[in-house]
Coordinates of C-alpha atoms in Angstrom, one line a residue:
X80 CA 101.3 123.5 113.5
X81 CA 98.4 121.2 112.4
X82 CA 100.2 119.2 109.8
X83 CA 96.5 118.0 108.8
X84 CA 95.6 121.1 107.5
X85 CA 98.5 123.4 107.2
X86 CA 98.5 127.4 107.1
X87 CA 99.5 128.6 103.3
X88 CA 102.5 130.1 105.2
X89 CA 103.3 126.8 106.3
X90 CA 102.5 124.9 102.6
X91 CA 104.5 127.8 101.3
X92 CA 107.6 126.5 103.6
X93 CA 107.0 123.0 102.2
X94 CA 106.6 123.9 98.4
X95 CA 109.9 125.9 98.7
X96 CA 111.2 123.2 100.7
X97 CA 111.1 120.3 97.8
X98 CA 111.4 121.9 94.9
X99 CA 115.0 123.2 96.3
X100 CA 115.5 119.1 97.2
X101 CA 114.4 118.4 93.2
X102 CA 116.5 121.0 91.9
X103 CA 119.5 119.6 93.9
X104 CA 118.7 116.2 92.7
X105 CA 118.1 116.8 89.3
X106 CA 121.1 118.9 88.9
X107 CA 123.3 115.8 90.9
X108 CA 122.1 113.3 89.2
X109 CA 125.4 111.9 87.4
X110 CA 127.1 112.5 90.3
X111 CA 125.0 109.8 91.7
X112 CA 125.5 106.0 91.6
X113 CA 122.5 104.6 89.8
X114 CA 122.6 102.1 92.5
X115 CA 123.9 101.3 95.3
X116 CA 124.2 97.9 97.0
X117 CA 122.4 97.5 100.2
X118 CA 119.9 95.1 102.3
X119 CA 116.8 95.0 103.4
X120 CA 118.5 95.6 107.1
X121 CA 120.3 97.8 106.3
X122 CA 117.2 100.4 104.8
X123 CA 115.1 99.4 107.6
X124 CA 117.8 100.5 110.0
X125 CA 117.5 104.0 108.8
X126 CA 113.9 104.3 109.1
X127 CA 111.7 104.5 112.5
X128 CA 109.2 101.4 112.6
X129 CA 107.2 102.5 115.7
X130 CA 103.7 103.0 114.4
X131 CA 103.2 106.9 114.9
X132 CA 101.2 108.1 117.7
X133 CA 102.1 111.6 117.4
X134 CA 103.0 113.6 114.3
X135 CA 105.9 114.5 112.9
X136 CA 107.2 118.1 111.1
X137 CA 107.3 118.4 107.6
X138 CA 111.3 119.2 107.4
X139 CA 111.9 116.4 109.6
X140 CA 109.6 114.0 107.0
X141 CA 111.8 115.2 104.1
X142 CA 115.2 114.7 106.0
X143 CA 114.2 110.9 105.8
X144 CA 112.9 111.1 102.8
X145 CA 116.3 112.7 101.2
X146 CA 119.0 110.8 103.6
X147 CA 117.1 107.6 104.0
X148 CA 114.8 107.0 101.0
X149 CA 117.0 108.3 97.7
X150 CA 120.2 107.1 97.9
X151 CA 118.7 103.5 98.2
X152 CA 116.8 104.0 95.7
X153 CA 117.7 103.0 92.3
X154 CA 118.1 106.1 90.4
X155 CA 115.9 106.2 87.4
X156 CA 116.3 109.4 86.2
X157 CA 120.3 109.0 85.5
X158 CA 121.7 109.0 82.2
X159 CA 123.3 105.4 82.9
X160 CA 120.2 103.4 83.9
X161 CA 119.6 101.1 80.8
X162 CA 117.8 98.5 83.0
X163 CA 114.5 97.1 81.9
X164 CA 112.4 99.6 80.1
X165 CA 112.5 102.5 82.6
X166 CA 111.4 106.0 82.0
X167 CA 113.5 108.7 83.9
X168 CA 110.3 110.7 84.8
X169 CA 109.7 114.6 83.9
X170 CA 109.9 117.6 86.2
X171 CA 107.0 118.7 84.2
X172 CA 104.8 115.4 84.4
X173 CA 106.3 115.3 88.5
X174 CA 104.5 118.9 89.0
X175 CA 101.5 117.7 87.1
X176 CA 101.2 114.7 89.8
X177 CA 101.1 117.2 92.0
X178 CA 98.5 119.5 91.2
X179 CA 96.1 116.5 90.4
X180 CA 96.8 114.7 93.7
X181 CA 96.0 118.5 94.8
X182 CA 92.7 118.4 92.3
X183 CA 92.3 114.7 93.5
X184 CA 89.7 114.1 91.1
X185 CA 87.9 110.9 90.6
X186 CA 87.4 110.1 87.2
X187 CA 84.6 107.3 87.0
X188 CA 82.2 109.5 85.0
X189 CA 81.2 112.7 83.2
X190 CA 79.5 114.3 86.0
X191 CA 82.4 113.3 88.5
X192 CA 85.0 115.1 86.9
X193 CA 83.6 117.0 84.1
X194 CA 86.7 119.0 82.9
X195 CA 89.4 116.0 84.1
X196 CA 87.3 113.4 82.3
X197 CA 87.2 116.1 79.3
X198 CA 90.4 116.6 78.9
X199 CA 91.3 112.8 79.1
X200 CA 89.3 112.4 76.2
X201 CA 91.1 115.4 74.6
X202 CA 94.1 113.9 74.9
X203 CA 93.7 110.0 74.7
X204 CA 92.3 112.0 70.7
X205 CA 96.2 112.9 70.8
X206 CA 97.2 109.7 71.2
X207 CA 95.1 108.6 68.7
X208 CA 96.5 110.6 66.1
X209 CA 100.0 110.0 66.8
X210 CA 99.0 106.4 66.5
X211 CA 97.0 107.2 63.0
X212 CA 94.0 105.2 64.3
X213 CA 90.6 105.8 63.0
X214 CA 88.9 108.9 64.2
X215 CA 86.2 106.7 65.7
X216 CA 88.9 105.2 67.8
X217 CA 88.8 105.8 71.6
X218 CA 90.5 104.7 74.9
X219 CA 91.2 105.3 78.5
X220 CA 94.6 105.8 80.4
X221 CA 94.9 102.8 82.7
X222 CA 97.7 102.2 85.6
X223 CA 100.3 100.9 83.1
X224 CA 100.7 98.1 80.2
X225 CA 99.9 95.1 81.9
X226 CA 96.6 96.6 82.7
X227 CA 95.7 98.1 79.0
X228 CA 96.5 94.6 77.5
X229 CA 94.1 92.9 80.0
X230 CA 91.5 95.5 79.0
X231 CA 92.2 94.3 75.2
X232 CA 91.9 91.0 75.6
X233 CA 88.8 91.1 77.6
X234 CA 87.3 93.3 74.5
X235 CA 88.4 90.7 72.6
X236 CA 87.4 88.1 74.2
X237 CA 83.4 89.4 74.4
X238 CA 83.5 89.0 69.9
X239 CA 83.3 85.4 70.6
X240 CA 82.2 84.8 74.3
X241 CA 80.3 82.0 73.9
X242 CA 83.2 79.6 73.0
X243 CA 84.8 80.5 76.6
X244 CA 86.7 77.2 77.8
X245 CA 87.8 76.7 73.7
X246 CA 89.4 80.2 72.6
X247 CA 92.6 80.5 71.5
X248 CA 95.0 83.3 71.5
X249 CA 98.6 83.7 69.9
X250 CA 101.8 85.6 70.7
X251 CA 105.2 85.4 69.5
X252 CA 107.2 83.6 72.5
X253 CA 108.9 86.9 72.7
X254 CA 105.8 88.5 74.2
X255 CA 105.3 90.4 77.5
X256 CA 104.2 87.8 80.2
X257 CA 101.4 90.2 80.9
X258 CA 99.2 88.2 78.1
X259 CA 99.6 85.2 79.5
X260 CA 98.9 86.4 82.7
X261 CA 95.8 88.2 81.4
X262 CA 94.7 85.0 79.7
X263 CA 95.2 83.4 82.8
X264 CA 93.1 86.5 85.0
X265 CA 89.9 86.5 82.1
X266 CA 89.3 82.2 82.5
X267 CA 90.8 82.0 78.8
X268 CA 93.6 79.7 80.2
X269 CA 97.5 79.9 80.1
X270 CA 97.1 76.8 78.6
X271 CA 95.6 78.4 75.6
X272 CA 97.8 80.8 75.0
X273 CA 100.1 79.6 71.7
X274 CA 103.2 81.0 71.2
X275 CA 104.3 81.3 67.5
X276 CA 107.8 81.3 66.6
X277 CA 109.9 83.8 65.7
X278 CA 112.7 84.5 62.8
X279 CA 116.3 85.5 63.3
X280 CA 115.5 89.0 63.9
X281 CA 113.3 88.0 66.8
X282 CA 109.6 88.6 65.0
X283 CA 106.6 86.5 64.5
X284 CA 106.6 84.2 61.9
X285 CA 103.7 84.4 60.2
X286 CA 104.0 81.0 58.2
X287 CA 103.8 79.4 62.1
X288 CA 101.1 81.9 63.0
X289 CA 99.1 80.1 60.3
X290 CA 100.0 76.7 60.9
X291 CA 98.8 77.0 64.5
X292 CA 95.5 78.5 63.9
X293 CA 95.0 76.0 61.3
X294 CA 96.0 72.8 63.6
X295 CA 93.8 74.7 66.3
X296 CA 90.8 74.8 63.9
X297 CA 90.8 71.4 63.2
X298 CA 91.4 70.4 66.8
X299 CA 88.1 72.0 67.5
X300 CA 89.9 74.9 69.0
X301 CA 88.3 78.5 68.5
X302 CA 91.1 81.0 67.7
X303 CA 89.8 84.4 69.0
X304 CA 93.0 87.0 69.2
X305 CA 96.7 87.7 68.1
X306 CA 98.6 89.7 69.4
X307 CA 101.8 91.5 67.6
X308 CA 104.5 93.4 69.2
X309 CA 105.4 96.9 68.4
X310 CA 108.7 96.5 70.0
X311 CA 109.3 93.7 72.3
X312 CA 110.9 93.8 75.8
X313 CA 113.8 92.2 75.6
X314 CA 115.1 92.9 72.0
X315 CA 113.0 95.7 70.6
X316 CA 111.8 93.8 67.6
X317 CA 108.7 94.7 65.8
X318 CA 106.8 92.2 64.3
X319 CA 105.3 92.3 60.9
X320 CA 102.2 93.8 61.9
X321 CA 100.7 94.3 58.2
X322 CA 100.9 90.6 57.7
X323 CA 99.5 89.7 60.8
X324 CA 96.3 91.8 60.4
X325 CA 95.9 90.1 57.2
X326 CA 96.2 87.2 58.6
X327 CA 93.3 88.6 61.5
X328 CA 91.4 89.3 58.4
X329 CA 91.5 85.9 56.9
X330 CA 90.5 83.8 60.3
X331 CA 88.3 86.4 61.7
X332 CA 90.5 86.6 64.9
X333 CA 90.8 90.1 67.0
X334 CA 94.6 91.9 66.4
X335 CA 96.0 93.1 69.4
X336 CA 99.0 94.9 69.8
X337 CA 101.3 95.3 72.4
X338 CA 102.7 98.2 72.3
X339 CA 103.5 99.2 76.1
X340 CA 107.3 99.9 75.1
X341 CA 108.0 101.0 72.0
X342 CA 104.3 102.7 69.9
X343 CA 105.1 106.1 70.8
X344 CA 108.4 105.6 68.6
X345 CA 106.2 106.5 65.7
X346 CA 106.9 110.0 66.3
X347 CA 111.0 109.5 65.3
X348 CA 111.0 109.4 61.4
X349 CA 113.7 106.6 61.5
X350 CA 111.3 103.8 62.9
X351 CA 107.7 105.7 61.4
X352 CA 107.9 102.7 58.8
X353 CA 108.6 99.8 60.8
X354 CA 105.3 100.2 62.4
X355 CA 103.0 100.4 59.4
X356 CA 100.1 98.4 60.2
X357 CA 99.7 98.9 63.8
X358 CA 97.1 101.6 62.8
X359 CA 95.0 98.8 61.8
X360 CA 94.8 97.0 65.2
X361 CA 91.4 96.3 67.2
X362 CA 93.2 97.4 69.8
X363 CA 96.4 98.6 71.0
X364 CA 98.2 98.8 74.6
X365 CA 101.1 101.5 75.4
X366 CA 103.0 103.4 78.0
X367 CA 102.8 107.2 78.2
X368 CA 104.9 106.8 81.2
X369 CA 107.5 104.8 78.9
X370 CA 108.6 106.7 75.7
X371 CA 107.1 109.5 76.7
X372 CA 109.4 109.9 79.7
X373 CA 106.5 110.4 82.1
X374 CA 106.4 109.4 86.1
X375 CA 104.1 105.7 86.7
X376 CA 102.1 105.3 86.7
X377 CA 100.2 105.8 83.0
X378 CA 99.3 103.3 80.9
X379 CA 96.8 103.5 77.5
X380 CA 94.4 101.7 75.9
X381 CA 92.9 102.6 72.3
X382 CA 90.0 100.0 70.7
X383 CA 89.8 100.3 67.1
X384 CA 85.9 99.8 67.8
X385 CA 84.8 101.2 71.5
X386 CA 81.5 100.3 71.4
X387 CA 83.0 96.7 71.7
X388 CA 84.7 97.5 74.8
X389 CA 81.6 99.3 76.2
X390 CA 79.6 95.7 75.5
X391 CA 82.2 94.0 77.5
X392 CA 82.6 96.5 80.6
X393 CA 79.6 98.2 80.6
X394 CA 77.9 98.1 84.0
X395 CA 75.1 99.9 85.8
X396 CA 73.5 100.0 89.3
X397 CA 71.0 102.7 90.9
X398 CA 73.5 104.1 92.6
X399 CA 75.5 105.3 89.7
X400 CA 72.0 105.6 87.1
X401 CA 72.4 109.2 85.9
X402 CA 69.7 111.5 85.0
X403 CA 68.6 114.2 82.2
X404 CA 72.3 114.1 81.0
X405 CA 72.9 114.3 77.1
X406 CA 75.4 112.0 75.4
X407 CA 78.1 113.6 76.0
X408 CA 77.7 114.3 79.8
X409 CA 76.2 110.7 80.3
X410 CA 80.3 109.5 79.4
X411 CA 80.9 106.5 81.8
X412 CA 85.1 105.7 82.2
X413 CA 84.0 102.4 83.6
X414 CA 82.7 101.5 80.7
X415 CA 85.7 101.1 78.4
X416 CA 87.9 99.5 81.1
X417 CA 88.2 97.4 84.3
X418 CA 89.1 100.1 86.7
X419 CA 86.2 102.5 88.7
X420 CA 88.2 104.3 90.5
X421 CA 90.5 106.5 88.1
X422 CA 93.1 109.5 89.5
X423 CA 94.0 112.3 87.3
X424 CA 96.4 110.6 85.1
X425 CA 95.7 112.4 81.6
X426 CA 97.3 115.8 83.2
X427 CA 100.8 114.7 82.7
X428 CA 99.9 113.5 79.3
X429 CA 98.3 116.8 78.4
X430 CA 100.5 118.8 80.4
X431 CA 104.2 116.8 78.4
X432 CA 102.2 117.0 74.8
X433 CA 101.3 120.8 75.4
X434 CA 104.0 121.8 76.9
X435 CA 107.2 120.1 75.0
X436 CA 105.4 119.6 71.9
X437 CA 105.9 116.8 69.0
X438 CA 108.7 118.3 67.4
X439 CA 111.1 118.2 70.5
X440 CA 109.3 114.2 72.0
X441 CA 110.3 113.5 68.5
X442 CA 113.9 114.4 69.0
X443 CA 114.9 113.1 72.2
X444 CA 113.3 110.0 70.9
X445 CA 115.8 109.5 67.8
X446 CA 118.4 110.7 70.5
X447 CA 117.8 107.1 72.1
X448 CA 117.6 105.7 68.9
X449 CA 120.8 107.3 68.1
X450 CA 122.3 105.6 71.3
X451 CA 121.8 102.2 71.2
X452 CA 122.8 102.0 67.4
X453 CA 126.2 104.2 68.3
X454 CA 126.3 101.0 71.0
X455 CA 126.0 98.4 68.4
X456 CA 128.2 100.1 65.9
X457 CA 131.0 100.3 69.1
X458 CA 130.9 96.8 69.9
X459 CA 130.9 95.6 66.0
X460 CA 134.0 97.2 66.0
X461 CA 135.2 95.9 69.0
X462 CA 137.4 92.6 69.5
X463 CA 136.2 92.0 73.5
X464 CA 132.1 92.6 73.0
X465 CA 130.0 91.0 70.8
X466 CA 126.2 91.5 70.0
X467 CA 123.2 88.8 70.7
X468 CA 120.5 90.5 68.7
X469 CA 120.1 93.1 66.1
X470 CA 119.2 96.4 67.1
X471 CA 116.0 97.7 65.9
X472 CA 114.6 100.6 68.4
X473 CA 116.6 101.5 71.5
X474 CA 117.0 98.2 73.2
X475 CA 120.4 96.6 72.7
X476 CA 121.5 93.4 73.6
X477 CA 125.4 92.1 74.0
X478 CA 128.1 90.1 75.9
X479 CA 131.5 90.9 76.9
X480 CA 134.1 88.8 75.8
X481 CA 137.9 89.3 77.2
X482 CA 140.9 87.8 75.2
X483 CA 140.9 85.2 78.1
X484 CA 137.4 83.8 77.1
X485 CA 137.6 83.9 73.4
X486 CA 138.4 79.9 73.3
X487 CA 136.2 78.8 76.4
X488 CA 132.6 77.6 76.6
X489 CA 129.4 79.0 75.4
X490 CA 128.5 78.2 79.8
X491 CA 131.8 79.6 80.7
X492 CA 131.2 82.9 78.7
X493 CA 127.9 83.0 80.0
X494 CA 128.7 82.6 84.1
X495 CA 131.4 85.2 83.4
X496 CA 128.4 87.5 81.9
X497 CA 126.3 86.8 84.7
X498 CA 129.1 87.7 87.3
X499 CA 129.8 90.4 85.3
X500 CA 126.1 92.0 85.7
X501 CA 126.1 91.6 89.4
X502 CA 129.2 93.5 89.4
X503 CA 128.0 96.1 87.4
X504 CA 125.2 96.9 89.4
X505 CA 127.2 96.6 92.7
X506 CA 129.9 99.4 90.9
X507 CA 127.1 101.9 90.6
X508 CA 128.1 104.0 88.0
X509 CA 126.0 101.9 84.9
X510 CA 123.0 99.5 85.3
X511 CA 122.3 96.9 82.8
X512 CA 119.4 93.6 82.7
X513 CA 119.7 90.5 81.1
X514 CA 117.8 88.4 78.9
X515 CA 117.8 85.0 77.7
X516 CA 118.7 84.6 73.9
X517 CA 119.3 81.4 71.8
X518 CA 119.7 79.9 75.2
X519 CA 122.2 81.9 76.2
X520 CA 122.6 85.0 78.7
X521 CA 122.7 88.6 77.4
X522 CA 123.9 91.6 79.0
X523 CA 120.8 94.0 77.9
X524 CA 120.3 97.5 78.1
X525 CA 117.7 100.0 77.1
X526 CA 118.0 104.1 76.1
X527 CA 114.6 105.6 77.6
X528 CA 116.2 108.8 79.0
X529 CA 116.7 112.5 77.3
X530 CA 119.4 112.8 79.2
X531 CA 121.6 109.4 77.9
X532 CA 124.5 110.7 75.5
X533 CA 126.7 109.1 72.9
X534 CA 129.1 109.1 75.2
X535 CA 127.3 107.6 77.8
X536 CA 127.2 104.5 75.7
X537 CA 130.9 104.4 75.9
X538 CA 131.4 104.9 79.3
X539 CA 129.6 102.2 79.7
X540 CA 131.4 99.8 77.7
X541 CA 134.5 100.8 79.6
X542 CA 132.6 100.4 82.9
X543 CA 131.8 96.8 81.9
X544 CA 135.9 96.5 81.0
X545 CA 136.7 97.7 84.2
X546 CA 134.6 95.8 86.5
X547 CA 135.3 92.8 84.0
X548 CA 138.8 93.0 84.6
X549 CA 138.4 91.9 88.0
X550 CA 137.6 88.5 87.4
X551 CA 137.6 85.7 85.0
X552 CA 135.3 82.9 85.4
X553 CA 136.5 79.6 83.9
X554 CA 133.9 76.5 83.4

């Protein structure tokens, strides 16, 4: 067997092989722990470290990969995993990863990859509509958020390059550390990053917004950029995005909007109002491999204006000069965004969009919706849980309580929520993450997953009650 080039006998063998190991998975799955406690020893134990001289068969590379590699993994794809803001993946978008790692096109430009680079523009058109940006908008699919808001801010930053070393940009201090970081990555400074307040229901207030862009004016400061969240990661709020383009408008400043979690929640007709005004953004950053349930890694941008982007990322050399091409065959990727390189990313776009449809994305996203305000209506009426934050999208936030902490300490409440996530996690059965509200700690869980159930919201509730029960922490 020449595992470098197989027979189609042999690939045959192997295709059978793993979609029998994903049907057994799939079909398993909440019979699985979403995690399970382990070591760093203890995985490297299972696996051989030798560097390999001689090759190995294809049964015996999937034996490790289904004894050694899954159940230490954390199970994304369960029903139960509400940590962090985690899609569960798609059998559909997993095939589609296959047949363009198969295709293993390189989409840098037109002539490269002229039907993957065509349909990418297809369907970053899709993602436009949902959106209801201008038909002049375009984009590119990038490796994930972080990536798309870096591509933003460096469009943004090219309207007013010259005042590099004095720009300003400004974020609600509930914003994705990925614009600070990007800040810090285009020479704008984490220094210059101003975070604006926010109200009791976690959004940007726009009275500080102004306030800081006015102090920074007359500092000799040269605002630039805001950016506005269309859901943010550790509450789900949206800010008032209407407002804050005004606001754009009146300063002449560039309005981002972050929208790696929560912008393809347009599609549910519960939350289609709560993002009016995010269709008037210069630029936007989301997550097909977020909301809609797709396997990492696919990220989106969209520029209000691409042309701007182009001026900021446009590059050329003789090696990549193109010849006798018209406009739409001379289409450069690397102009619109940092990366050359590009793999086949929009096929499990196209493919999910095509092949599920709107109607259906749309109802396994009020489904999650659904969830996490059934969560926040069962602990309202409960007397041992209590919320931290408002519910808003699909992200919930909330403590447990027991009779035997009502009277203690806001610190003693919050160690016994702490201990009580570590637990959790170490119980398998539910996964939760935490964030830090008011200065205090939040149990915090998030509904990305078509398969998450009403009742799976209560069994986790009683899985926090059980583990709970096990201790009490007293500061």
């Amino acid at each position: 067997m020449d595992m470098l080039e197989p027979s189609a006998d042999e690939i045959r063998d192997w295709g059978n092989s793993v979609t029998q190991f994903i049907i057994e998975y799939l079909s398993g799955l909440r019979d699985r722990p979403v995690y399970r406690y382990t070591s760093s020893r203890e995985v490297r134990s299972g696996l051989d470290s030798k560097l390999p001289i001689k090759g190995t068969d294809f049964d015996s590379l999937l034996k490790v990969f289904r004894d050694k590699i899954v159940p230490f993994s954390r199970q994304n794809a369960h029903p139960r995993m509400f940590g962090y803001v985690q899609s569960p993946g798609t059998p559909i978008g997993a095939f589609a990863d296959l047949l363009a790692s198969t295709l293993n096109a390189n989409l840098t430009i037109w002539r490269s990859a002229p039907a993957p680079v065509e349909l990418e523009r297809v369907t970053i058109d899709w993602v436009r509509q949902i959106l209801g940006f201008r038909a002049e908008a375009g984009g590119l699919f990038v490796s994930g958020g972080s990536m798309a808001n870096l591509a933003a801010l460096a469009a943004a930053r090219q309207t007013k390059y010259d005042s590099l070393g004095r720009l300003r940009l400004y974020a609600s201090n509930a914003t994705h550390f990925s614009i600070a970081k990007a800040a810090t990555l285009l020479g704008i400074g984490r220094e210059n990053v101003q975070y604006v307040a926010v109200d009791e229901r976690l959004k940007m207030r726009v009275d500080d917004l102004v306030a800081k862009i006015t102090a920074d004016l007359k500092a000799g400061y040269v605002p630039f950029c805001v950016v506005g969240n269309a859901g943010t990661v550790d509450t789900g709020a949206i800010d008032p995005l209407r407002e804050i383009r005004a606001v754009a408008d009146r300063f002449q400043l560039w309005m981002h909007v972050d929208g790696s979690y929560g912008a393809f929640a347009i599609l549910a007709q519960s939350a289609r109002k709560s993002f009016a005004g995010m269709e008037q953004a210069d630029s936007i950053a989301l997550d097909p491999h977020k909301w809609l349930y797709l396997p990492v890694d696919v990220g989106c941008v969209i520029y209000r204006d691409p042309e701007i982007a182009r001026a900021t990322f446009a590059h050329e050399a003789e090696y990549t000069r193109m010849f006798g091409e018209e406009a739409d065959e001379a289409f450069v990727c690397w102009d619109y965004g940092p990366e050359l390189s590009r793999r086949f990313r929009a096929l499990k776009v196209w493919m999910l969009l095509k092949g599920v449809g709107l109607d259906r994305l749309s109802e396994a996203i009020e489904s999650n919706l659904a969830c996490a305000r059934h969560l926040e209506s069962m602990v309202r009426a409960s007397d041992d849980f209590e919320m931290v934050a408002p519910v808003e999208l699909s992200i919930f936030c909330f403590r447990h309580v027991p009779a035997q902490l009502r009277n203690e300490s806001p610190k003693a409440i919050d160690v016994f929520n702490e201990r009580l996530l570590v637990a959790l996690r170490r119980d398998g059965r539910s996964y939760l993450s935490n964030a830090m509200l008011g200065g205090r700690f939040a149990l915090r869980g998030c509904v990305l997953n078509y398969r998450t159930t009403l009742r799976d919201m209560g069994i986790l509730l009683d899985d926090l009650r059980r583990v709970g029960r096990s201790f009490v922490i007293r500061a």
